[in-house]
Amino acid sequence: LMNSIFCTFKRWDLMSSVINHQYYDENYYKDFSFSIFRHPTQFIFDGKLEKEGRRVSLTADIIKERANEREFMNMIEMDLFLYYVSKINPNVVDGMFSSWFPLTYIYMNERNQRFSIIKSLKSKQSLLNILPLFGLNEEDLRIQIPKAEGGKGYSNTWPGIPSMENFIKKDEIGSMP
């Protein structure tokens, strides 16, 4: 939610601070990246509630119920964007919580494949503002785009998480003024 708000107001500097910061977890005695905040408690992560409730994602359903339509659409986009950032950004610590899991990706079709943040990477000016989120320069981002592969997603769903190249090709990065 916080990153959706930062995005709405184009506060890329604040979002970059959250994404590129390391957070210490006293339970594991080590540092983690921002992706630790997306991993729900273990009993939800194991899928027990979803299986028992016959829902794909109880968490995504609750988010949808509690947000208005515009907020929810922004959250879907931010959720998927953070997944790609976590796959590309070298500051994301490897390990148990090494990538963001986009809980709301199952509602992606409601956005009709329109992802304004990713498409804005075509603009040179927007790219300069958003690049710090990836922790890379422009050329390295182009190299890393293919590494932002899709994923399996939820075990009980048919479409997986789409790759970043579904929305933007590496040669489109910064291609417009």
PDB file of C-alpha atoms in Angstrom:
ATOM      1  CA  LEU A   1       0.000   0.000   0.000  1.00  0.00           C
ATOM      2  CA  MET A   2       2.757   2.416   0.955  1.00  0.00           C
ATOM      3  CA  ASN A   3       4.537   1.956  -2.369  1.00  0.00           C
ATOM      4  CA  SER A   4       1.249   2.433  -4.245  1.00  0.00           C
ATOM      5  CA  ILE A   5       0.867   5.781  -2.499  1.00  0.00           C
ATOM      6  CA  PHE A   6       4.465   6.754  -3.295  1.00  0.00           C
ATOM      7  CA  CYS A   7       3.842   5.837  -6.930  1.00  0.00           C
ATOM      8  CA  THR A   8       0.610   7.853  -7.113  1.00  0.00           C
ATOM      9  CA  PHE A   9       2.487  10.944  -5.961  1.00  0.00           C
ATOM     10  CA  LYS A  10       5.607  10.029  -7.971  1.00  0.00           C
ATOM     11  CA  ARG A  11       7.776   9.912  -4.849  1.00  0.00           C
ATOM     12  CA  TRP A  12      10.324   7.597  -6.406  1.00  0.00           C
ATOM     13  CA  ASP A  13      12.935   8.824  -3.925  1.00  0.00           C
ATOM     14  CA  LEU A  14      10.940   7.534  -0.948  1.00  0.00           C
ATOM     15  CA  MET A  15      10.127   4.263  -2.685  1.00  0.00           C
ATOM     16  CA  SER A  16      13.801   3.814  -3.548  1.00  0.00           C
ATOM     17  CA  SER A  17      14.738   4.309   0.108  1.00  0.00           C
ATOM     18  CA  VAL A  18      12.332   1.567   1.192  1.00  0.00           C
ATOM     19  CA  ILE A  19      13.393  -0.824  -1.580  1.00  0.00           C
ATOM     20  CA  ASN A  20      17.154  -0.366  -1.272  1.00  0.00           C
ATOM     21  CA  HIS A  21      17.280  -0.489   2.535  1.00  0.00           C
ATOM     22  CA  GLN A  22      18.286  -3.608   4.455  1.00  0.00           C
ATOM     23  CA  TYR A  23      16.066  -4.650   7.372  1.00  0.00           C
ATOM     24  CA  TYR A  24      17.337  -6.670  10.313  1.00  0.00           C
ATOM     25  CA  ASP A  25      15.187  -9.590  11.458  1.00  0.00           C
ATOM     26  CA  GLU A  26      15.858 -10.509  15.075  1.00  0.00           C
ATOM     27  CA  ASN A  27      14.297 -13.969  14.620  1.00  0.00           C
ATOM     28  CA  TYR A  28      16.810 -14.944  11.940  1.00  0.00           C
ATOM     29  CA  TYR A  29      19.701 -12.713  13.115  1.00  0.00           C
ATOM     30  CA  LYS A  30      20.325 -11.381   9.629  1.00  0.00           C
ATOM     31  CA  ASP A  31      19.452  -8.653   7.172  1.00  0.00           C
ATOM     32  CA  PHE A  32      16.704  -8.934   4.579  1.00  0.00           C
ATOM     33  CA  SER A  33      15.501  -6.754   1.743  1.00  0.00           C
ATOM     34  CA  PHE A  34      12.068  -5.158   1.405  1.00  0.00           C
ATOM     35  CA  SER A  35      10.669  -8.466   0.152  1.00  0.00           C
ATOM     36  CA  ILE A  36      10.426  -9.755   3.720  1.00  0.00           C
ATOM     37  CA  PHE A  37       7.371  -7.515   4.174  1.00  0.00           C
ATOM     38  CA  ARG A  38       5.345  -9.398   1.576  1.00  0.00           C
ATOM     39  CA  HIS A  39       5.706 -12.855   3.040  1.00  0.00           C
ATOM     40  CA  PRO A  40       2.663 -13.644   5.157  1.00  0.00           C
ATOM     41  CA  THR A  41       2.691 -15.754   8.244  1.00  0.00           C
ATOM     42  CA  GLN A  42       3.669 -19.363   7.668  1.00  0.00           C
ATOM     43  CA  PHE A  43       0.171 -20.846   7.915  1.00  0.00           C
ATOM     44  CA  ILE A  44      -1.061 -18.547   5.152  1.00  0.00           C
ATOM     45  CA  PHE A  45       2.086 -19.097   3.078  1.00  0.00           C
ATOM     46  CA  ASP A  46       1.604 -22.859   3.259  1.00  0.00           C
ATOM     47  CA  GLY A  47      -1.792 -22.350   1.663  1.00  0.00           C
ATOM     48  CA  LYS A  48      -3.857 -23.983   4.404  1.00  0.00           C
ATOM     49  CA  LEU A  49      -6.391 -21.167   4.564  1.00  0.00           C
ATOM     50  CA  GLU A  50      -6.669 -20.977   0.784  1.00  0.00           C
ATOM     51  CA  LYS A  51      -7.134 -24.745   0.451  1.00  0.00           C
ATOM     52  CA  GLU A  52      -9.654 -24.926   3.255  1.00  0.00           C
ATOM     53  CA  GLY A  53     -11.519 -21.863   2.027  1.00  0.00           C
ATOM     54  CA  ARG A  54     -11.333 -22.877  -1.663  1.00  0.00           C
ATOM     55  CA  ARG A  55      -9.802 -19.523  -2.519  1.00  0.00           C
ATOM     56  CA  VAL A  56      -6.674 -18.970  -4.556  1.00  0.00           C
ATOM     57  CA  SER A  57      -5.476 -16.268  -2.196  1.00  0.00           C
ATOM     58  CA  LEU A  58      -7.345 -15.248   0.905  1.00  0.00           C
ATOM     59  CA  THR A  59      -4.972 -12.299   1.312  1.00  0.00           C
ATOM     60  CA  ALA A  60      -5.583 -10.997  -2.232  1.00  0.00           C
ATOM     61  CA  ASP A  61      -9.332 -11.417  -1.776  1.00  0.00           C
ATOM     62  CA  ILE A  62      -9.289  -9.431   1.470  1.00  0.00           C
ATOM     63  CA  ILE A  63      -7.224  -6.667  -0.144  1.00  0.00           C
ATOM     64  CA  LYS A  64      -9.740  -6.512  -3.004  1.00  0.00           C
ATOM     65  CA  GLU A  65     -12.702  -6.368  -0.607  1.00  0.00           C
ATOM     66  CA  ARG A  66     -11.206  -3.569   1.479  1.00  0.00           C
ATOM     67  CA  ALA A  67      -9.905  -1.292  -1.280  1.00  0.00           C
ATOM     68  CA  ASN A  68     -11.893   0.760  -3.747  1.00  0.00           C
ATOM     69  CA  GLU A  69     -11.476  -0.195  -7.410  1.00  0.00           C
ATOM     70  CA  ARG A  70      -8.849   2.438  -8.242  1.00  0.00           C
ATOM     71  CA  GLU A  71      -6.747   1.631  -5.178  1.00  0.00           C
ATOM     72  CA  PHE A  72      -6.928  -2.072  -5.927  1.00  0.00           C
ATOM     73  CA  MET A  73      -5.871  -1.591  -9.549  1.00  0.00           C
ATOM     74  CA  ASN A  74      -2.871   0.440  -8.338  1.00  0.00           C
ATOM     75  CA  MET A  75      -1.999  -2.269  -5.818  1.00  0.00           C
ATOM     76  CA  ILE A  76      -2.069  -4.987  -8.503  1.00  0.00           C
ATOM     77  CA  GLU A  77       0.335  -2.956 -10.613  1.00  0.00           C
ATOM     78  CA  MET A  78       2.649  -2.167  -7.702  1.00  0.00           C
ATOM     79  CA  ASP A  79       2.598  -5.765  -6.518  1.00  0.00           C
ATOM     80  CA  LEU A  80       3.803  -7.042  -9.896  1.00  0.00           C
ATOM     81  CA  PHE A  81       6.287  -4.167 -10.279  1.00  0.00           C
ATOM     82  CA  LEU A  82       7.878  -4.991  -6.897  1.00  0.00           C
ATOM     83  CA  TYR A  83       8.185  -8.616  -8.001  1.00  0.00           C
ATOM     84  CA  TYR A  84      10.225  -7.489 -11.035  1.00  0.00           C
ATOM     85  CA  VAL A  85      12.306  -5.085  -8.938  1.00  0.00           C
ATOM     86  CA  SER A  86      13.110  -7.903  -6.506  1.00  0.00           C
ATOM     87  CA  LYS A  87      14.245 -10.111  -9.392  1.00  0.00           C
ATOM     88  CA  ILE A  88      16.548  -7.417 -10.855  1.00  0.00           C
ATOM     89  CA  ASN A  89      17.781  -5.206  -8.000  1.00  0.00           C
ATOM     90  CA  PRO A  90      21.218  -6.346  -6.759  1.00  0.00           C
ATOM     91  CA  ASN A  91      20.441  -4.910  -3.295  1.00  0.00           C
ATOM     92  CA  VAL A  92      17.802  -7.565  -2.706  1.00  0.00           C
ATOM     93  CA  VAL A  93      19.444 -10.056  -0.386  1.00  0.00           C
ATOM     94  CA  ASP A  94      19.427 -13.650  -1.527  1.00  0.00           C
ATOM     95  CA  GLY A  95      17.939 -16.209   0.769  1.00  0.00           C
ATOM     96  CA  MET A  96      14.618 -17.212   2.204  1.00  0.00           C
ATOM     97  CA  PHE A  97      12.869 -13.928   1.361  1.00  0.00           C
ATOM     98  CA  SER A  98      14.797 -13.040  -1.772  1.00  0.00           C
ATOM     99  CA  SER A  99      11.918 -12.021  -3.985  1.00  0.00           C
ATOM    100  CA  TRP A 100       8.619 -10.307  -3.607  1.00  0.00           C
ATOM    101  CA  PHE A 101       5.583 -12.505  -4.162  1.00  0.00           C
ATOM    102  CA  PRO A 102       2.816 -10.604  -5.977  1.00  0.00           C
ATOM    103  CA  LEU A 103      -0.205 -11.834  -4.024  1.00  0.00           C
ATOM    104  CA  THR A 104      -2.636  -9.919  -6.242  1.00  0.00           C
ATOM    105  CA  TYR A 105      -1.328 -11.088  -9.644  1.00  0.00           C
ATOM    106  CA  ILE A 106      -4.356 -13.390  -9.961  1.00  0.00           C
ATOM    107  CA  TYR A 107      -6.437 -10.242 -10.568  1.00  0.00           C
ATOM    108  CA  MET A 108      -4.032  -8.972 -13.242  1.00  0.00           C
ATOM    109  CA  ASN A 109      -6.537  -9.470 -16.069  1.00  0.00           C
ATOM    110  CA  GLU A 110      -8.731  -6.807 -14.472  1.00  0.00           C
ATOM    111  CA  ARG A 111      -6.041  -4.286 -15.462  1.00  0.00           C
ATOM    112  CA  ASN A 112      -6.242  -5.401 -19.116  1.00  0.00           C
ATOM    113  CA  GLN A 113      -2.446  -5.763 -19.258  1.00  0.00           C
ATOM    114  CA  ARG A 114      -1.968  -1.997 -18.761  1.00  0.00           C
ATOM    115  CA  PHE A 115       0.910  -1.306 -16.428  1.00  0.00           C
ATOM    116  CA  SER A 116       1.767   2.382 -16.472  1.00  0.00           C
ATOM    117  CA  ILE A 117       4.908   2.134 -14.319  1.00  0.00           C
ATOM    118  CA  ILE A 118       6.518  -0.438 -16.586  1.00  0.00           C
ATOM    119  CA  LYS A 119       5.430   1.380 -19.747  1.00  0.00           C
ATOM    120  CA  SER A 120       6.825   4.640 -18.334  1.00  0.00           C
ATOM    121  CA  LEU A 121      10.303   3.061 -18.497  1.00  0.00           C
ATOM    122  CA  LYS A 122      10.153   3.795 -22.238  1.00  0.00           C
ATOM    123  CA  SER A 123      10.402   7.513 -21.469  1.00  0.00           C
ATOM    124  CA  LYS A 124      13.964   8.694 -20.845  1.00  0.00           C
ATOM    125  CA  GLN A 125      12.783  11.207 -18.216  1.00  0.00           C
ATOM    126  CA  SER A 126      10.666   8.659 -16.307  1.00  0.00           C
ATOM    127  CA  LEU A 127      13.440   6.117 -16.567  1.00  0.00           C
ATOM    128  CA  LEU A 128      15.885   8.470 -14.844  1.00  0.00           C
ATOM    129  CA  ASN A 129      13.441   8.893 -11.963  1.00  0.00           C
ATOM    130  CA  ILE A 130      12.623   5.186 -11.615  1.00  0.00           C
ATOM    131  CA  LEU A 131      16.111   3.683 -12.184  1.00  0.00           C
ATOM    132  CA  PRO A 132      17.172   3.985  -8.506  1.00  0.00           C
ATOM    133  CA  LEU A 133      14.417   1.491  -7.622  1.00  0.00           C
ATOM    134  CA  PHE A 134      16.267  -1.130  -9.633  1.00  0.00           C
ATOM    135  CA  GLY A 135      19.662  -0.222  -8.158  1.00  0.00           C
ATOM    136  CA  LEU A 136      21.158  -0.255 -11.678  1.00  0.00           C
ATOM    137  CA  ASN A 137      22.152   2.065 -14.488  1.00  0.00           C
ATOM    138  CA  GLU A 138      20.238   2.116 -17.774  1.00  0.00           C
ATOM    139  CA  GLU A 139      22.483  -0.314 -19.641  1.00  0.00           C
ATOM    140  CA  ASP A 140      22.534  -2.824 -16.778  1.00  0.00           C
ATOM    141  CA  LEU A 141      18.741  -2.627 -16.542  1.00  0.00           C
ATOM    142  CA  ARG A 142      18.497  -3.590 -20.227  1.00  0.00           C
ATOM    143  CA  ILE A 143      20.729  -6.577 -19.555  1.00  0.00           C
ATOM    144  CA  GLN A 144      18.693  -7.626 -16.511  1.00  0.00           C
ATOM    145  CA  ILE A 145      15.172  -7.342 -18.021  1.00  0.00           C
ATOM    146  CA  PRO A 146      15.232 -10.939 -19.365  1.00  0.00           C
ATOM    147  CA  LYS A 147      16.115 -12.114 -15.838  1.00  0.00           C
ATOM    148  CA  ALA A 148      12.797 -10.760 -14.548  1.00  0.00           C
ATOM    149  CA  GLU A 149      11.188 -14.009 -15.542  1.00  0.00           C
ATOM    150  CA  GLY A 150       7.721 -15.000 -14.632  1.00  0.00           C
ATOM    151  CA  GLY A 151       7.101 -17.495 -11.929  1.00  0.00           C
ATOM    152  CA  LYS A 152       4.922 -20.409 -11.051  1.00  0.00           C
ATOM    153  CA  GLY A 153       2.679 -18.316  -8.842  1.00  0.00           C
ATOM    154  CA  TYR A 154       0.080 -20.005  -6.695  1.00  0.00           C
ATOM    155  CA  SER A 155       0.091 -23.785  -6.823  1.00  0.00           C
ATOM    156  CA  ASN A 156      -3.659 -23.967  -7.366  1.00  0.00           C
ATOM    157  CA  THR A 157      -3.980 -21.561 -10.329  1.00  0.00           C
ATOM    158  CA  TRP A 158      -3.539 -21.921 -14.060  1.00  0.00           C
ATOM    159  CA  PRO A 159      -1.727 -18.730 -15.117  1.00  0.00           C
ATOM    160  CA  GLY A 160       1.626 -18.112 -13.552  1.00  0.00           C
ATOM    161  CA  ILE A 161       3.269 -14.757 -12.920  1.00  0.00           C
ATOM    162  CA  PRO A 162       4.136 -13.164 -16.300  1.00  0.00           C
ATOM    163  CA  SER A 163       7.683 -12.137 -17.151  1.00  0.00           C
ATOM    164  CA  MET A 164       8.572  -8.454 -17.373  1.00  0.00           C
ATOM    165  CA  GLU A 165       9.241  -8.880 -21.094  1.00  0.00           C
ATOM    166  CA  ASN A 166       5.500  -9.459 -21.528  1.00  0.00           C
ATOM    167  CA  PHE A 167       5.104  -5.726 -20.868  1.00  0.00           C
ATOM    168  CA  ILE A 168       8.321  -4.125 -22.122  1.00  0.00           C
ATOM    169  CA  LYS A 169      11.255  -5.284 -24.238  1.00  0.00           C
ATOM    170  CA  LYS A 170      14.792  -4.402 -23.233  1.00  0.00           C
ATOM    171  CA  ASP A 171      15.348  -2.278 -26.377  1.00  0.00           C
ATOM    172  CA  GLU A 172      12.290  -0.136 -25.448  1.00  0.00           C
ATOM    173  CA  ILE A 173      13.914   1.031 -22.189  1.00  0.00           C
ATOM    174  CA  GLY A 174      14.562   4.805 -22.453  1.00  0.00           C
ATOM    175  CA  SER A 175      13.728   4.776 -26.177  1.00  0.00           C
ATOM    176  CA  MET A 176      11.425   7.820 -26.060  1.00  0.00           C
ATOM    177  CA  PRO A 177      12.214  11.390 -24.949  1.00  0.00           C
TER     178      PRO A 177
END
